[in-house]
mmCIF file of C-alpha atoms in Angstrom:
data_model
loop_
_atom_site.group_PDB
_atom_site.id
_atom_site.type_symbol
_atom_site.label_atom_id
_atom_site.label_comp_id
_atom_site.label_asym_id
_atom_site.label_seq_id
_atom_site.Cartn_x
_atom_site.Cartn_y
_atom_site.Cartn_z
ATOM 1 C CA MET A 1 -0.085 0.052 -0.232
ATOM 2 C CA LYS A 2 1.351 3.374 -0.725
ATOM 3 C CA LYS A 3 2.326 5.600 1.933
ATOM 4 C CA LEU A 4 0.403 8.772 2.399
ATOM 5 C CA LEU A 5 2.957 11.611 2.202
ATOM 6 C CA LEU A 6 2.455 14.093 4.803
ATOM 7 C CA VAL A 7 5.086 16.933 5.081
ATOM 8 C CA ALA A 8 4.687 19.070 8.323
ATOM 9 C CA LEU A 9 7.097 22.126 8.192
ATOM 10 C CA LEU A 10 7.555 24.424 10.777
ATOM 11 C CA SER A 11 9.855 27.764 11.131
ATOM 12 C CA THR A 12 10.176 30.043 13.987
ATOM 13 C CA LEU A 13 11.595 33.311 13.545
ATOM 14 C CA THR A 14 12.773 35.439 16.663
ATOM 15 C CA ALA A 15 14.375 38.983 17.145
ATOM 16 C CA CYS A 16 17.477 37.138 17.770
ATOM 17 C CA GLY A 17 17.227 35.060 14.437
ATOM 18 C CA SER A 18 16.912 31.254 14.351
ATOM 19 C CA GLU A 19 18.440 28.316 12.255
ATOM 20 C CA ASP A 20 17.695 28.944 8.529
ATOM 21 C CA VAL A 21 17.693 26.141 6.202
ATOM 22 C CA PHE A 22 18.003 28.689 3.419
ATOM 23 C CA ASP A 23 20.985 29.853 1.564
ATOM 24 C CA SER A 24 22.768 33.160 2.394
ATOM 25 C CA ASP A 25 20.280 35.170 0.061
ATOM 26 C CA ASP A 26 17.207 33.591 2.186
ATOM 27 C CA LYS A 27 18.382 35.038 5.666
ATOM 28 C CA ASP A 28 15.369 36.558 7.362
ATOM 29 C CA GLU A 29 15.351 40.222 8.611
ATOM 30 C CA GLN A 30 15.063 40.653 12.400
ATOM 31 C CA ILE A 31 11.741 41.355 13.505
ATOM 32 C CA ASN A 32 10.024 42.145 17.069
ATOM 33 C CA THR A 33 7.442 39.487 17.062
ATOM 34 C CA ILE A 34 7.568 35.555 16.997
ATOM 35 C CA SER A 35 6.380 34.517 13.566
ATOM 36 C CA SER A 36 5.947 31.039 12.064
ATOM 37 C CA VAL A 37 4.697 29.449 9.259
ATOM 38 C CA SER A 38 3.756 25.861 8.576
ATOM 39 C CA TYR A 39 2.723 23.778 5.478
ATOM 40 C CA SER A 40 1.814 20.437 4.522
ATOM 41 C CA ALA A 41 1.507 18.600 1.302
ATOM 42 C CA THR A 42 -1.074 15.623 0.725
ATOM 43 C CA PRO A 43 -1.717 13.649 -2.593
ATOM 44 C CA ASN A 44 -4.987 14.104 -4.166
ATOM 45 C CA GLY A 45 -5.543 10.398 -4.149
ATOM 46 C CA ILE A 46 -3.830 7.052 -4.093
ATOM 47 C CA ASN A 47 -0.562 7.161 -6.438
ATOM 48 C CA SER A 48 -1.555 10.485 -7.636
ATOM 49 C CA PRO A 49 1.049 13.109 -8.948
ATOM 50 C CA ILE A 50 -1.301 15.943 -7.726
ATOM 51 C CA TYR A 51 -0.657 17.264 -4.336
ATOM 52 C CA ASN A 52 -2.675 19.777 -2.109
ATOM 53 C CA PHE A 53 -0.744 22.247 -0.363
ATOM 54 C CA SER A 54 -2.048 24.146 2.550
ATOM 55 C CA SER A 55 -0.312 26.535 5.308
ATOM 56 C CA VAL A 56 -0.842 28.168 8.380
ATOM 57 C CA TYR A 57 0.808 31.619 9.438
ATOM 58 C CA THR A 58 1.082 32.686 13.144
ATOM 59 C CA VAL A 59 2.106 35.199 15.202
ATOM 60 C CA ASN A 60 2.829 34.753 18.883
ATOM 61 C CA ASN A 61 1.061 31.430 18.361
ATOM 62 C CA ILE A 62 -2.243 33.153 17.159
ATOM 63 C CA GLU A 63 -3.167 32.091 13.674
ATOM 64 C CA GLN A 64 -3.397 35.284 11.355
ATOM 65 C CA SER A 65 -5.719 36.082 8.794
ATOM 66 C CA THR A 66 -4.278 35.698 5.067
ATOM 67 C CA ASP A 67 -6.336 38.777 3.804
ATOM 68 C CA ASN A 68 -3.361 41.156 3.684
ATOM 69 C CA VAL A 69 -0.373 38.744 3.167
ATOM 70 C CA THR A 70 0.960 37.118 0.021
ATOM 71 C CA PHE A 71 2.023 33.292 -0.070
ATOM 72 C CA ASN A 72 5.023 32.738 -2.510
ATOM 73 C CA TRP A 73 5.311 29.073 -2.945
ATOM 74 C CA SER A 74 7.867 27.693 -5.016
ATOM 75 C CA VAL A 75 9.114 24.218 -6.338
ATOM 76 C CA ASN A 76 12.686 23.453 -6.993
ATOM 77 C CA LEU A 77 13.808 20.479 -8.997
ATOM 78 C CA GLU A 78 16.957 19.393 -7.146
ATOM 79 C CA GLY A 79 20.108 19.347 -9.268
ATOM 80 C CA GLU A 80 18.386 20.522 -12.391
ATOM 81 C CA GLY A 81 17.824 24.258 -11.393
ATOM 82 C CA GLN A 82 14.187 23.983 -12.591
ATOM 83 C CA ILE A 83 12.306 26.373 -10.421
ATOM 84 C CA THR A 84 8.401 26.356 -10.487
ATOM 85 C CA SER A 85 6.559 29.422 -9.085
ATOM 86 C CA LEU A 86 3.074 28.024 -7.885
ATOM 87 C CA TYR A 87 0.017 30.370 -7.674
ATOM 88 C CA PRO A 88 0.174 32.647 -4.590
ATOM 89 C CA GLU A 89 -2.499 31.427 -2.322
ATOM 90 C CA SER A 90 -2.699 29.923 1.063
ATOM 91 C CA ALA A 91 -3.458 26.241 -0.440
ATOM 92 C CA PRO A 92 -2.300 25.795 -3.846
ATOM 93 C CA GLN A 93 -2.044 22.467 -5.998
ATOM 94 C CA TYR A 94 0.855 20.945 -7.891
ATOM 95 C CA GLN A 95 1.233 18.092 -10.221
ATOM 96 C CA PHE A 96 4.743 16.351 -9.817
ATOM 97 C CA ARG A 97 5.989 15.143 -13.164
ATOM 98 C CA GLU A 98 8.628 12.864 -12.298
ATOM 99 C CA ALA A 99 10.239 10.853 -9.487
ATOM 100 C CA ALA A 100 12.944 13.112 -7.794
ATOM 101 C CA THR A 101 14.172 15.217 -4.841
ATOM 102 C CA TYR A 102 12.211 18.617 -4.666
ATOM 103 C CA LYS A 103 12.798 21.590 -2.525
ATOM 104 C CA ILE A 104 9.290 23.176 -1.602
ATOM 105 C CA LYS A 105 9.757 26.814 -0.317
ATOM 106 C CA LEU A 106 7.155 29.085 1.177
ATOM 107 C CA ILE A 107 7.720 32.576 2.058
ATOM 108 C CA ILE A 108 5.039 34.956 3.405
ATOM 109 C CA GLU A 109 5.246 38.530 2.639
ATOM 110 C CA ASP A 110 3.096 41.825 3.669
ATOM 111 C CA GLN A 111 1.699 44.330 1.433
ATOM 112 C CA SER A 112 4.984 46.109 0.968
ATOM 113 C CA GLY A 113 6.846 42.896 0.136
ATOM 114 C CA GLU A 114 8.858 42.358 3.510
ATOM 115 C CA ALA A 115 9.161 38.795 4.461
ATOM 116 C CA LEU A 116 6.940 37.912 7.526
ATOM 117 C CA ALA A 117 7.877 34.155 7.704
ATOM 118 C CA GLN A 118 9.539 31.584 5.636
ATOM 119 C CA TYR A 119 10.727 27.756 5.450
ATOM 120 C CA SER A 120 11.868 25.315 2.880
ATOM 121 C CA LYS A 121 11.964 21.469 2.691
ATOM 122 C CA ASP A 122 13.389 18.704 0.842
ATOM 123 C CA VAL A 123 10.610 16.174 -0.329
ATOM 124 C CA ALA A 124 11.519 12.931 -2.196
ATOM 125 C CA ILE A 125 8.995 11.831 -4.643
ATOM 126 C CA SER A 126 8.903 8.141 -5.716
ATOM 127 C CA ALA A 127 7.608 6.568 -8.765
ATOM 128 C CA GLU A 128 4.823 4.969 -6.649
ATOM 129 C CA ASP A 129 3.843 8.723 -5.627
ATOM 130 C CA ILE A 130 3.266 9.714 -9.103
ATOM 131 C CA ALA A 131 2.255 6.433 -10.864
ATOM 132 C CA THR A 132 -1.336 7.337 -11.784
ATOM 133 C CA GLN A 133 -1.289 10.280 -14.324
ATOM 134 C CA PRO A 134 -4.706 11.750 -14.394
ATOM 135 C CA VAL A 135 -6.200 13.876 -17.208
ATOM 136 C CA SER A 136 -5.931 17.623 -16.233
ATOM 137 C CA PRO A 137 -6.577 20.868 -17.628
ATOM 138 C CA THR A 138 -3.785 22.935 -19.326
ATOM 139 C CA ALA A 139 -3.136 26.678 -18.430
ATOM 140 C CA VAL A 140 -1.257 28.694 -21.051
ATOM 141 C CA ILE A 141 -0.408 32.435 -20.703
ATOM 142 C CA ASP A 142 -0.349 34.609 -23.910
ATOM 143 C CA ILE A 143 0.449 38.286 -24.444
ATOM 144 C CA THR A 144 -2.254 39.887 -26.531
ATOM 145 C CA ASP A 145 -0.451 43.147 -26.301
ATOM 146 C CA ARG A 146 1.917 45.329 -24.554
ATOM 147 C CA GLU A 147 3.496 48.760 -24.621
ATOM 148 C CA LYS A 148 5.735 49.767 -22.297
ATOM 149 C CA THR A 149 4.419 48.967 -18.568
ATOM 150 C CA VAL A 150 0.878 48.112 -20.002
ATOM 151 C CA TYR A 151 0.281 44.418 -20.793
ATOM 152 C CA THR A 152 -2.978 42.612 -21.965
ATOM 153 C CA PHE A 153 -2.845 38.831 -21.082
ATOM 154 C CA ASN A 154 -4.978 36.066 -21.917
ATOM 155 C CA SER A 155 -5.621 32.389 -21.545
ATOM 156 C CA ASP A 156 -7.106 31.269 -25.020
ATOM 157 C CA SER A 157 -4.649 28.594 -25.446
ATOM 158 C CA SER A 158 -5.789 26.927 -21.937
ATOM 159 C CA GLY A 159 -8.155 24.021 -22.012
ATOM 160 C CA TYR A 160 -9.631 20.856 -20.663
ATOM 161 C CA SER A 161 -10.093 17.784 -22.691
ATOM 162 C CA GLU A 162 -12.766 16.574 -20.489
ATOM 163 C CA GLY A 163 -14.956 19.390 -20.189
ATOM 164 C CA SER A 164 -14.986 23.066 -20.303
ATOM 165 C CA LEU A 165 -13.218 25.752 -17.797
ATOM 166 C CA SER A 166 -15.351 27.239 -15.244
ATOM 167 C CA GLN A 167 -13.155 29.708 -13.572
ATOM 168 C CA ILE A 168 -10.148 31.678 -14.792
ATOM 169 C CA GLU A 169 -8.169 33.693 -12.036
ATOM 170 C CA TRP A 170 -4.913 35.639 -12.383
ATOM 171 C CA VAL A 171 -2.489 37.205 -9.787
ATOM 172 C CA ILE A 172 -0.314 40.013 -11.286
ATOM 173 C CA GLU A 173 1.771 42.147 -9.141
ATOM 174 C CA GLY A 174 -0.248 41.429 -6.317
ATOM 175 C CA GLN A 175 -3.498 41.916 -7.732
ATOM 176 C CA GLU A 176 -6.180 39.489 -8.284
ATOM 177 C CA MET A 177 -8.340 39.314 -11.387
ATOM 178 C CA SER A 178 -10.355 36.952 -13.205
ATOM 179 C CA GLY A 179 -11.615 36.378 -16.955
ATOM 180 C CA SER A 180 -9.853 35.074 -20.028
ATOM 181 C CA GLN A 181 -8.333 38.283 -20.826
ATOM 182 C CA VAL A 182 -6.987 41.012 -18.684
ATOM 183 C CA THR A 183 -5.025 44.083 -18.622
ATOM 184 C CA HIS A 184 -2.574 45.238 -16.018
ATOM 185 C CA THR A 185 -0.377 48.339 -15.801
ATOM 186 C CA PHE A 186 2.685 47.604 -13.917
ATOM 187 C CA SER A 187 3.809 50.254 -11.053
ATOM 188 C CA GLN A 188 7.432 50.473 -12.376
ATOM 189 C CA ALA A 189 9.922 48.776 -14.904
ATOM 190 C CA GLY A 190 11.357 45.457 -13.610
ATOM 191 C CA GLU A 191 11.056 41.503 -13.724
ATOM 192 C CA TYR A 192 7.885 40.303 -12.596
ATOM 193 C CA ILE A 193 6.040 36.774 -12.545
ATOM 194 C CA VAL A 194 2.480 36.574 -13.961
ATOM 195 C CA HIS A 195 0.374 33.862 -12.354
ATOM 196 C CA LEU A 196 -2.673 31.942 -14.182
ATOM 197 C CA LYS A 197 -4.811 29.359 -12.649
ATOM 198 C CA VAL A 198 -7.991 27.569 -14.294
ATOM 199 C CA THR A 199 -10.609 25.615 -12.801
ATOM 200 C CA ALA A 200 -12.660 23.026 -14.751
ATOM 201 C CA GLU A 201 -16.134 22.277 -13.891
ATOM 202 C CA ASP A 202 -15.314 19.150 -12.119
ATOM 203 C CA ASN A 203 -12.899 21.118 -9.641
ATOM 204 C CA SER A 204 -9.666 19.780 -11.273
ATOM 205 C CA GLN A 205 -7.244 22.870 -11.623
ATOM 206 C CA ALA A 206 -3.995 23.464 -13.460
ATOM 207 C CA GLU A 207 -1.669 26.647 -13.019
ATOM 208 C CA THR A 208 1.119 28.009 -14.693
ATOM 209 C CA ALA A 209 3.498 31.378 -14.351
ATOM 210 C CA MET A 210 5.202 33.704 -16.845
ATOM 211 C CA ALA A 211 8.252 35.709 -16.226
ATOM 212 C CA ILE A 212 8.581 39.120 -17.971
ATOM 213 C CA ASN A 213 10.651 42.011 -17.802
ATOM 214 C CA VAL A 214 8.980 45.066 -17.866
ATOM 215 C CA VAL A 215 10.565 48.518 -19.229
ATOM 216 C CA ASP A 216 9.261 51.856 -19.040
ATOM 217 C CA GLU A 217 11.571 53.559 -21.917
ATOM 218 C CA THR A 218 11.028 53.167 -25.605
ATOM 219 C CA THR A 219 13.384 50.528 -27.130
ATOM 220 C CA THR A 220 14.565 49.746 -30.839
ATOM 221 C CA PRO A 221 13.377 46.654 -32.224
ATOM 222 C CA ALA A 222 15.479 44.038 -33.470
ATOM 223 C CA ALA A 223 14.718 42.998 -37.280
ATOM 224 C CA ARG A 224 15.694 39.185 -37.914
ATOM 225 C CA PHE A 225 14.351 37.159 -40.577
ATOM 226 C CA ASN A 226 14.994 33.584 -42.195
ATOM 227 C CA TYR A 227 14.011 32.127 -45.626
ATOM 228 C CA THR A 228 13.672 29.043 -47.415
ATOM 229 C CA LYS A 229 14.163 28.572 -51.147
ATOM 230 C CA ASN A 230 12.381 26.517 -54.114
ATOM 231 C CA LYS A 231 13.901 27.393 -57.295
ATOM 232 C CA LEU A 232 12.954 31.013 -57.667
ATOM 233 C CA VAL A 233 10.656 31.117 -55.243
ATOM 234 C CA VAL A 234 11.556 32.319 -51.886
ATOM 235 C CA ASN A 235 9.602 32.312 -48.479
ATOM 236 C CA PHE A 236 10.509 34.765 -45.683
ATOM 237 C CA ASP A 237 9.645 34.504 -41.882
ATOM 238 C CA ALA A 238 10.427 37.377 -39.588
ATOM 239 C CA ASN A 239 9.213 35.615 -36.528
ATOM 240 C CA GLU A 240 12.548 36.114 -34.810
ATOM 241 C CA SER A 241 12.242 39.744 -34.710
ATOM 242 C CA SER A 242 11.664 41.126 -31.547
ATOM 243 C CA ASN A 243 11.188 44.366 -29.222
ATOM 244 C CA GLN A 244 11.251 44.739 -25.524
ATOM 245 C CA SER A 245 9.151 47.792 -24.992
ATOM 246 C CA SER A 246 6.089 47.276 -26.951
ATOM 247 C CA ASP A 247 4.818 44.452 -29.761
ATOM 248 C CA ILE A 248 6.287 45.230 -33.369
ATOM 249 C CA ALA A 249 3.365 46.837 -35.290
ATOM 250 C CA SER A 250 4.487 46.322 -38.736
ATOM 251 C CA TYR A 251 6.685 44.415 -41.067
ATOM 252 C CA TYR A 252 7.693 45.674 -44.569
ATOM 253 C CA TRP A 253 9.643 43.701 -46.978
ATOM 254 C CA ASP A 254 11.828 44.916 -49.989
ATOM 255 C CA PHE A 255 12.572 41.848 -52.126
ATOM 256 C CA GLY A 256 15.134 43.449 -54.467
ATOM 257 C CA ASN A 257 13.275 42.602 -57.778
ATOM 258 C CA GLY A 258 10.841 45.721 -57.637
ATOM 259 C CA GLU A 259 8.300 43.852 -55.583
ATOM 260 C CA SER A 260 7.587 44.398 -51.686
ATOM 261 C CA ALA A 261 5.239 43.136 -49.066
ATOM 262 C CA ILE A 262 3.982 43.665 -45.592
ATOM 263 C CA GLY A 263 3.247 41.082 -42.912
ATOM 264 C CA ILE A 264 5.446 38.723 -40.612
ATOM 265 C CA THR A 265 5.911 36.016 -43.313
ATOM 266 C CA ALA A 266 5.953 36.906 -47.172
ATOM 267 C CA SER A 267 6.982 35.488 -50.124
ATOM 268 C CA THR A 268 8.120 36.375 -53.798
ATOM 269 C CA THR A 269 8.971 34.869 -57.153
ATOM 270 C CA TYR A 270 12.104 36.136 -58.830
ATOM 271 C CA PRO A 271 12.247 36.579 -62.461
ATOM 272 C CA SER A 272 15.649 34.952 -62.982
ATOM 273 C CA GLU A 273 18.270 33.701 -61.298
ATOM 274 C CA GLY A 274 21.040 35.695 -59.353
ATOM 275 C CA PRO A 275 21.984 37.541 -56.128
ATOM 276 C CA TYR A 276 19.085 39.998 -54.796
ATOM 277 C CA SER A 277 19.313 42.228 -51.655
ATOM 278 C CA VAL A 278 16.415 41.600 -49.428
ATOM 279 C CA VAL A 279 15.605 44.156 -46.702
ATOM 280 C CA LEU A 280 13.233 43.783 -44.021
ATOM 281 C CA THR A 281 12.032 46.874 -42.231
ATOM 282 C CA VAL A 282 10.162 46.377 -38.621
ATOM 283 C CA ALA A 283 8.252 49.215 -36.612
ATOM 284 C CA SER A 284 7.511 49.146 -33.002
ATOM 285 C CA LYS A 285 4.165 50.619 -31.645
ATOM 286 C CA GLU A 286 6.032 53.586 -30.930
ATOM 287 C CA GLY A 287 6.958 54.352 -34.340
ATOM 288 C CA VAL A 288 10.675 53.106 -33.899
ATOM 289 C CA THR A 289 12.109 51.283 -37.047
ATOM 290 C CA ASN A 290 15.232 48.756 -37.674
ATOM 291 C CA THR A 291 16.046 46.856 -40.651
ATOM 292 C CA GLU A 292 18.087 43.770 -41.814
ATOM 293 C CA THR A 293 19.532 43.139 -45.001
ATOM 294 C CA LYS A 294 20.348 39.689 -46.583
ATOM 295 C CA THR A 295 21.635 38.707 -50.129
ATOM 296 C CA ILE A 296 19.612 36.045 -51.544
ATOM 297 C CA ASP A 297 20.791 33.655 -54.282
ATOM 298 C CA ALA A 298 18.042 32.389 -56.422
ATOM 299 C CA TYR A 299 18.611 29.282 -58.621
ATOM 300 C CA GLU A 300 16.413 27.832 -61.636
ATOM 301 C CA GLU A 301 16.027 24.091 -62.173
ATOM 302 C CA ALA A 302 19.538 23.254 -63.142
ATOM 303 C CA SER A 303 21.758 24.290 -59.772
ATOM 304 C CA TYR A 304 24.982 23.594 -60.935
ATOM 305 C CA VAL A 305 27.877 25.826 -61.486
ATOM 306 C CA THR A 306 31.155 26.166 -63.817
ATOM 307 C CA CYS A 307 34.565 27.737 -62.829
ATOM 308 C CA ASP A 308 36.339 29.542 -65.404
ATOM 309 C CA VAL A 309 39.767 29.764 -64.386
ATOM 310 C CA LEU A 310 41.964 32.478 -66.461
ATOM 311 C CA THR A 311 45.654 33.234 -66.074
ATOM 312 C CA THR A 312 46.820 36.810 -65.835
ATOM 313 C CA SER A 313 50.322 36.060 -66.711
ATOM 314 C CA SER A 314 51.716 36.111 -70.163
ATOM 315 C CA LEU A 315 54.780 34.087 -68.872
ATOM 316 C CA ILE A 316 52.824 30.675 -68.515
ATOM 317 C CA PHE A 317 54.448 28.268 -71.100
ATOM 318 C CA LYS A 318 51.648 25.873 -71.430
ATOM 319 C CA SER A 319 49.768 24.815 -74.402
ATOM 320 C CA ALA A 320 46.251 26.007 -72.997
ATOM 321 C CA ASP A 321 46.297 28.795 -70.158
ATOM 322 C CA GLU A 322 42.553 28.470 -69.407
ATOM 323 C CA GLY A 323 40.586 25.964 -67.680
ATOM 324 C CA GLN A 324 37.076 25.340 -67.116
ATOM 325 C CA CYS A 325 35.426 22.719 -64.578
ATOM 326 C CA PHE A 326 31.959 22.006 -64.202
ATOM 327 C CA SER A 327 30.369 20.494 -60.888
ATOM 328 C CA THR A 328 28.595 17.018 -61.497
ATOM 329 C CA SER A 329 26.246 17.353 -58.362
ATOM 330 C CA VAL A 330 23.937 20.069 -57.379
ATOM 331 C CA ILE A 331 25.108 23.200 -55.686
ATOM 332 C CA THR A 332 22.365 25.260 -54.491
ATOM 333 C CA ASN A 333 23.937 28.362 -52.879
ATOM 334 C CA ARG A 334 26.946 30.781 -53.489
ATOM 335 C CA VAL A 335 28.855 29.770 -50.394
ATOM 336 C CA ALA A 336 29.073 26.160 -51.534
ATOM 337 C CA ALA A 337 29.780 27.148 -55.176
ATOM 338 C CA GLU A 338 33.055 29.353 -54.011
ATOM 339 C CA ALA A 339 34.348 26.557 -51.976
ATOM 340 C CA TRP A 340 34.117 24.171 -54.809
ATOM 341 C CA CYS A 341 35.500 26.331 -57.247
ATOM 342 C CA SER A 342 38.267 27.401 -55.009
ATOM 343 C CA THR A 343 39.427 23.676 -54.769
ATOM 344 C CA ARG A 344 39.355 23.562 -58.709
ATOM 345 C CA VAL A 345 41.520 26.718 -58.712
ATOM 346 C CA GLN A 346 44.097 25.193 -56.750
ATOM 347 C CA GLN A 347 44.065 21.976 -58.710
ATOM 348 C CA TYR A 348 44.610 23.936 -61.906
ATOM 349 C CA ILE A 349 47.732 25.632 -60.259
ATOM 350 C CA ASN A 350 49.121 22.261 -59.075
ATOM 351 C CA ASP A 351 48.932 20.805 -62.737
ATOM 352 C CA LEU A 352 50.620 23.762 -64.359
ATOM 353 C CA SER A 353 53.867 22.461 -65.920
ATOM 354 C CA PHE A 354 55.977 25.781 -65.542
ATOM 355 C CA ILE A 355 55.925 26.347 -61.567
ATOM 356 C CA ARG A 356 58.642 28.855 -61.416
ATOM 357 C CA ILE A 357 56.102 31.553 -61.684
ATOM 358 C CA THR A 358 52.866 31.255 -59.771
ATOM 359 C CA PRO A 359 50.231 32.741 -61.889
ATOM 360 C CA THR A 360 47.374 35.176 -60.697
ATOM 361 C CA LEU A 361 43.923 33.402 -61.153
ATOM 362 C CA THR A 362 40.569 34.588 -61.579
ATOM 363 C CA TRP A 363 37.400 32.494 -61.679
ATOM 364 C CA GLN A 364 33.537 33.186 -61.984
ATOM 365 C CA VAL A 365 30.393 31.176 -61.142
ATOM 366 C CA ARG A 366 27.609 30.901 -63.430
ATOM 367 C CA GLN A 367 24.759 28.725 -63.710
ATOM 368 C CA GLN A 368 25.167 25.396 -66.073
ATOM 369 C CA GLY A 369 23.373 22.210 -66.506
ATOM 370 C CA ASN A 370 24.771 18.785 -65.279
ATOM 371 C CA ASN A 371 28.253 18.521 -67.035
ATOM 372 C CA GLU A 372 31.382 16.942 -65.800
ATOM 373 C CA CYS A 373 34.793 18.223 -65.311
#
């Protein structure tokens, strides 16, 4: 029979300090009253990976109201550096994903952010403890819009395969909100954790957290794009573009062939093979722009190259002072073509019969059919 895991934890903080199980950065400030926090973790059912946490906060052995305090829970997977921030309430829920040793930590803070009491404890979760993997809702945070310190979040990607969600709750900068989409203005620049908890009609829950870095100054966006080629058709993608102070409001493409387009993705068909200079211009919501330029080599059906090796010295005593070499396999980009041709140039030099003078050689890359050297 599975052992029921019950972890009872208690820490007492006094004006003179007490033994602390935290690292040096977790040391408590001296306080004038004796505060303590205890918490327990019990599984939802037999061999269930879902655990219910509960906590009690006392001052001078008197249980305190939780209306004006914040419960900051975290679960740290030992040795992996993975830290999960739980929904900031007195009794959150957490689903363990693998058998391992975890450090559970609870810090109770007042409205000013000062730590009132805190404790941590290592908890070993066995394979037996998480043998049953229940179907649970999923909680997903997306950013709908943002500009400097004003963010709009949504939970549209959240869901539950066994039914619908009955409640969607948020905690952002200590403020509790509800609804599938919420807007919050952060008090100042800095790093914050946004919490989301969804509850299904059968009372099953899921929660998640997103760390964001809020800035209050206008920043310059970074323009970044990738592309894929299919003969003369080239597809472009600017999803790697980013900006810190707001969303990118527009994407403008100049394909270098007289055509242009707008949008985060775009496509063009080049009229003929050759190098083209493509310019992406992005603009933030504040109107700040930036660009990235790349040279695109477009090739037609036959993606083979030829190297014309020409001597520039008239002192070469050889019956032929010109050589040509054609690729026997497809070469679809200029970098590979240049590398292939430079090898052929060196071979031409090595084959010269008159070696007292090393000639200066030039070569070209041009489109050819499937020929051989």
